[in-house]
Each structure stands twice: as C-alpha cells, then as structure tokens.
Amino acid sequence: MAPLILVVDDDQMNRELLEIVFKRSGYRVNHASSGAQALRVVPTEPPDLILLDVRLGEMNGYDVCQTIKSDPATGHIPIILLSAANSDEEYNSARAAGADEFFPKMRGWQPLVELVKSKLGSA
C-alpha cells in the first residue's frame, strides 16, 4: 500500500494542490484544515509523513509539530514544516519544534516531492 501523507493547511487551495501533486506521485493523501484537527487525526489515522504549514489559524505549525513529536505514539512520524517565509528564524523555529525538515514553499512542488521521496522512499 502506498504511503499516507497528512497535509495540514488552513488554506483549502493549498490542501487541494498538495493532494493532487502527491496523489499523482503515487501517495495516498489525507488532510486537516487546522492544527486541532490534525491532532485529532494523527492518533486515529497515523500517516507515514506530515506536511505541516507553519501559519495556521488558532494554533501554529510549530506547536502542532511539538505536540506530535512529544507523544511517544506519534513522535516517530516525519514532519516537514512548510512556510511561505524563508528565513533563519523560521528554520531555527522548525528545528526547535522537532521538525525533520523545513521547506520554503517558494522552492516549488517538485523539490518537495523529491524531499518526501527521500524521507519515505518512492511510492
């Protein structure tokens, strides 16, 4: 069975775009529109990898990442934090939260697909 990716983004168009990109790349995709929803989904439908936007409504991606990584049942799941910003501060915050990778969205979707493949192996 193909690996399952959880896309967490409060922007519906971003979720839909990532779903299309990763389904075409051979992955299964689930999504959450908020940090709180992601925290409910992860324990019940554990993904193989999480693509987590930094800027979410009520709870930022750093907090969601830290919560997932601090739970022994989910801490092993690779998390790639996505951000429109590309700064040392964002990168350092992602690392401090326990993210496996930080990916600036401006790099494009193909490099993101390659990064996911490197974390999971080809679908």
XYZ file of N, CA and C in Angstrom:
369
model
N 0.838 -1.185 0.000
C 0.000 0.000 0.000
C 0.884 1.249 0.000
N 0.448 2.240 -0.750
C 1.218 3.487 -0.865
C 1.262 4.216 0.477
N 2.367 4.911 0.754
C 2.455 5.689 1.996
C 1.363 6.757 2.072
N 0.931 7.030 3.298
C -0.101 8.027 3.557
C 0.543 9.323 4.039
N 0.210 10.419 3.372
C 0.701 11.743 3.747
C -0.469 12.541 4.306
N -0.252 13.171 5.445
C -1.240 14.089 6.010
C -0.818 15.507 5.669
N -1.678 16.232 4.961
C -1.443 17.632 4.611
C -2.242 18.486 5.590
N -1.546 19.359 6.315
C -2.196 20.241 7.282
C -1.986 21.679 6.831
N -3.074 22.314 6.407
C -3.007 23.693 5.928
C -4.400 24.295 6.069
N -4.486 25.543 6.527
C -5.793 26.167 6.674
C -6.300 26.767 5.361
N -5.481 26.743 4.326
C -5.880 27.236 3.013
C -6.342 26.063 2.145
N -7.621 26.064 1.784
C -8.190 24.948 1.028
C -7.484 24.730 -0.306
N -7.130 25.815 -0.999
C -6.456 25.658 -2.296
C -5.099 24.977 -2.137
N -4.357 25.327 -1.083
C -3.070 24.665 -0.842
C -3.270 23.176 -0.558
N -4.280 22.846 0.260
C -4.547 21.431 0.548
C -4.872 20.668 -0.733
N -5.736 21.261 -1.555
C -6.129 20.592 -2.796
C -4.950 20.437 -3.754
N -4.129 21.461 -3.868
C -2.966 21.393 -4.742
C -1.999 20.296 -4.279
N -1.708 20.280 -2.986
C -0.794 19.252 -2.469
C -1.387 17.852 -2.628
N -2.687 17.741 -2.462
C -3.331 16.439 -2.653
C -3.149 15.962 -4.098
N -3.372 16.839 -5.054
C -3.197 16.479 -6.460
C -1.745 16.086 -6.741
N -0.815 16.929 -6.289
C 0.610 16.685 -6.535
C 1.034 15.324 -5.985
N 0.636 15.024 -4.751
C 1.118 13.790 -4.126
C 0.348 12.556 -4.576
N -0.914 12.695 -4.919
C -1.629 11.539 -5.477
C -1.032 11.167 -6.829
N -0.705 12.177 -7.628
C -0.073 11.905 -8.931
C 1.311 11.289 -8.770
N 1.925 11.525 -7.617
C 3.246 10.953 -7.343
C 3.145 9.575 -6.689
N 1.926 9.066 -6.539
C 1.741 7.707 -6.051
C 1.462 7.562 -4.573
N 1.174 8.642 -3.883
C 0.908 8.583 -2.446
C -0.583 8.679 -2.165
N -0.976 8.179 -1.027
C -2.325 8.421 -0.511
C -2.255 9.708 0.303
N -3.347 10.477 0.312
C -3.327 11.770 0.982
C -4.569 11.934 1.858
N -4.335 12.384 3.075
C -5.390 12.804 3.981
C -5.097 14.266 4.290
N -6.077 15.009 4.774
C -5.792 16.404 5.073
C -6.548 16.878 6.295
N -6.013 17.942 6.876
C -6.623 18.609 8.022
C -6.538 20.104 7.771
N -7.585 20.821 8.179
C -7.642 22.257 7.910
C -7.206 23.104 9.102
N -6.825 22.428 10.199
C -6.364 23.167 11.384
C -5.424 22.292 12.196
N -4.697 22.943 13.096
C -3.818 22.195 13.984
C -4.598 21.259 14.886
N -5.723 21.742 15.408
C -6.546 20.915 16.293
C -7.071 19.683 15.564
N -7.497 19.866 14.315
C -7.975 18.727 13.536
C -6.835 17.736 13.282
N -5.664 18.244 12.991
C -4.515 17.364 12.775
C -4.219 16.536 14.021
N -4.287 17.163 15.175
C -4.010 16.448 16.424
C -5.060 15.389 16.725
N -6.261 15.549 16.189
C -7.292 14.505 16.333
C -7.074 13.366 15.332
N -6.622 13.711 14.130
C -6.471 12.727 13.053
C -5.244 11.840 13.251
N -4.128 12.425 13.655
C -2.859 11.689 13.707
C -2.938 10.406 14.555
N -3.500 10.428 15.762
C -3.533 9.180 16.545
C -4.504 8.136 15.985
N -5.578 8.582 15.318
C -6.577 7.629 14.830
C -6.265 7.098 13.441
N -5.631 7.909 12.605
C -5.222 7.506 11.254
C -3.776 7.917 11.046
N -2.836 7.234 11.695
C -1.430 7.674 11.645
C -0.884 7.718 10.212
N -0.399 8.881 9.806
C 0.207 8.984 8.477
C 1.651 8.497 8.506
N 2.195 8.299 7.321
C 3.608 7.941 7.211
C 4.491 9.185 7.228
N 3.882 10.346 6.907
C 4.607 11.616 6.886
C 3.570 12.740 6.975
N 3.972 13.854 7.602
C 3.083 15.007 7.733
C 3.715 16.217 7.051
N 2.939 16.863 6.179
C 3.299 18.149 5.593
C 2.489 19.183 6.354
N 3.166 20.023 7.117
C 2.511 20.892 8.091
C 2.846 22.349 7.822
N 1.815 23.143 7.504
C 2.023 24.568 7.280
C 2.331 25.253 8.605
N 3.232 26.209 8.583
C 3.596 26.951 9.788
C 2.460 27.868 10.221
N 1.859 28.565 9.275
C 0.831 29.557 9.580
C -0.561 28.918 9.522
N -1.051 28.548 10.685
C -2.402 28.021 10.812
C -3.190 29.010 11.667
N -4.489 28.884 11.684
C -5.325 29.821 12.427
C -5.027 29.903 13.905
N -5.655 29.046 14.675
C -5.618 29.149 16.135
C -4.368 28.559 16.760
N -3.682 27.719 16.068
C -2.522 27.003 16.609
C -1.485 26.922 15.507
N -0.285 27.437 15.731
C 0.685 27.423 14.634
C 1.312 26.036 14.452
N 1.938 25.881 13.303
C 2.534 24.598 12.956
C 3.634 24.155 13.906
N 4.346 25.114 14.486
C 5.401 24.759 15.439
C 4.798 24.044 16.657
N 3.684 24.587 17.167
C 3.024 23.976 18.328
C 2.478 22.589 17.999
N 1.883 22.461 16.814
C 1.350 21.161 16.388
C 2.496 20.160 16.274
N 3.582 20.566 15.652
C 4.752 19.702 15.491
C 5.287 19.251 16.841
N 5.442 20.191 17.739
C 5.977 19.878 19.060
C 5.076 18.888 19.803
N 3.762 19.064 19.684
C 2.815 18.164 20.342
C 2.914 16.756 19.774
N 2.967 16.644 18.456
C 3.067 15.326 17.816
C 4.387 14.655 18.166
N 5.474 15.407 18.103
C 6.802 14.845 18.368
C 7.002 14.466 19.832
N 6.275 15.105 20.751
C 6.452 14.807 22.176
C 5.653 13.591 22.631
N 4.782 13.075 21.777
C 3.979 11.895 22.111
C 4.726 10.644 21.632
N 5.038 9.715 22.539
C 5.772 8.512 22.121
C 5.063 7.706 21.030
N 3.748 7.796 20.957
C 2.993 7.038 19.953
C 3.104 7.653 18.559
N 3.410 8.944 18.478
C 3.445 9.616 17.175
C 4.774 10.310 16.879
N 5.672 10.336 17.833
C 6.925 11.068 17.688
C 7.829 10.599 16.562
N 7.619 9.380 16.088
C 8.455 8.825 15.012
C 8.036 9.302 13.620
N 6.850 9.898 13.504
C 6.328 10.296 12.195
C 7.131 11.500 11.678
N 7.704 11.389 10.480
C 8.443 12.528 9.929
C 7.511 13.709 9.660
N 7.971 14.898 10.030
C 7.200 16.119 9.801
C 8.053 17.099 9.003
N 7.470 17.585 7.906
C 8.090 18.632 7.108
C 7.254 19.887 7.310
N 7.849 20.899 7.914
C 7.159 22.174 8.106
C 7.294 23.005 6.831
N 6.174 23.541 6.370
C 6.125 24.348 5.160
C 5.867 25.795 5.526
N 6.559 26.709 4.861
C 6.350 28.126 5.147
C 6.531 28.961 3.897
N 5.733 30.030 3.816
C 5.920 30.988 2.731
C 7.188 31.805 2.959
N 7.594 31.897 4.214
C 8.811 32.641 4.552
C 10.022 31.717 4.443
N 11.163 32.310 4.164
C 12.403 31.543 4.089
C 13.469 32.324 4.853
N 13.516 32.097 6.153
C 14.475 32.837 6.969
C 15.137 31.893 7.963
N 16.265 32.330 8.485
C 16.943 31.541 9.511
C 16.061 31.374 10.734
N 15.284 32.413 11.057
C 14.397 32.340 12.219
C 13.354 31.234 12.043
N 12.746 31.163 10.856
C 11.755 30.115 10.576
C 12.414 28.728 10.653
N 13.566 28.593 10.043
C 14.290 27.321 10.050
C 14.626 26.905 11.481
N 15.142 27.834 12.275
C 15.512 27.518 13.656
C 14.287 27.170 14.499
N 13.178 27.851 14.271
C 11.944 27.542 14.994
C 11.434 26.149 14.629
N 11.559 25.798 13.352
C 11.139 24.466 12.906
C 11.974 23.380 13.582
N 13.265 23.572 13.631
C 14.152 22.606 14.292
C 13.856 22.510 15.785
N 13.627 23.666 16.417
C 13.326 23.687 17.851
C 12.020 22.950 18.152
N 11.086 22.982 17.219
C 9.801 22.299 17.406
C 9.906 20.797 17.160
N 11.045 20.350 16.614
C 11.244 18.926 16.372
C 10.997 18.487 14.944
N 10.786 19.440 14.033
C 10.538 19.084 12.634
C 11.737 18.356 12.042
N 11.446 17.414 11.165
C 12.505 16.684 10.481
C 13.111 17.526 9.363
N 12.275 18.379 8.766
C 12.726 19.246 7.680
C 11.923 20.540 7.702
N 12.501 21.586 7.127
C 11.826 22.850 6.902
C 11.881 23.102 5.408
N 10.726 23.415 4.801
C 10.682 23.597 3.357
C 9.991 24.910 3.007
N 10.721 25.860 2.412
C 10.095 27.106 1.946
C 9.245 26.819 0.702
N 7.988 27.221 0.741
C 7.063 26.931 -0.361
C 7.542 27.493 -1.694
N 8.290 28.581 -1.664
C 8.725 29.193 -2.926
C 9.677 28.301 -3.720
N 10.183 27.247 -3.108
C 11.081 26.335 -3.847
C 10.328 25.510 -4.862
N 8.998 25.433 -4.749
C 8.193 24.703 -5.725
C 7.829 23.310 -5.255
N 6.888 22.719 -5.975
C 6.348 21.426 -5.532
C 7.245 20.249 -5.893
N 7.938 20.307 -7.030
C 8.780 19.165 -7.413
C 9.898 18.905 -6.406
N 10.600 19.941 -5.926
C 11.589 19.671 -4.878
C 10.961 19.124 -3.593
N 9.718 19.513 -3.313
C 9.032 18.968 -2.142
C 8.724 17.485 -2.340
N 8.284 17.123 -3.528
C 8.033 15.706 -3.829
C 9.329 14.906 -3.667
N 10.437 15.446 -4.148
C 11.725 14.761 -4.019
C 12.124 14.610 -2.552
N 11.864 15.641 -1.746
C 12.169 15.574 -0.317
C 11.331 14.491 0.360
N 10.052 14.444 0.038
C 9.176 13.411 0.615
C 9.662 12.026 0.201
N 10.003 11.868 -1.065
C 10.510 10.574 -1.536
C 11.761 10.172 -0.760
N 12.630 11.145 -0.476
C 13.860 10.828 0.250
C 13.561 10.411 1.692
N 12.477 10.940 2.265
C 12.101 10.586 3.634
C 11.394 9.239 3.697
N 10.626 8.901 2.658
C 9.794 7.692 2.687
C 10.230 6.596 1.728
N 11.021 6.948 0.766
C 11.292 6.028 -0.324
C 10.221 6.239 -1.381
N 10.444 5.801 -2.577
C 9.495 6.011 -3.673
C 8.193 5.285 -3.401
N 7.115 5.917 -3.849
C 5.779 5.310 -3.691
C 5.588 4.236 -4.735
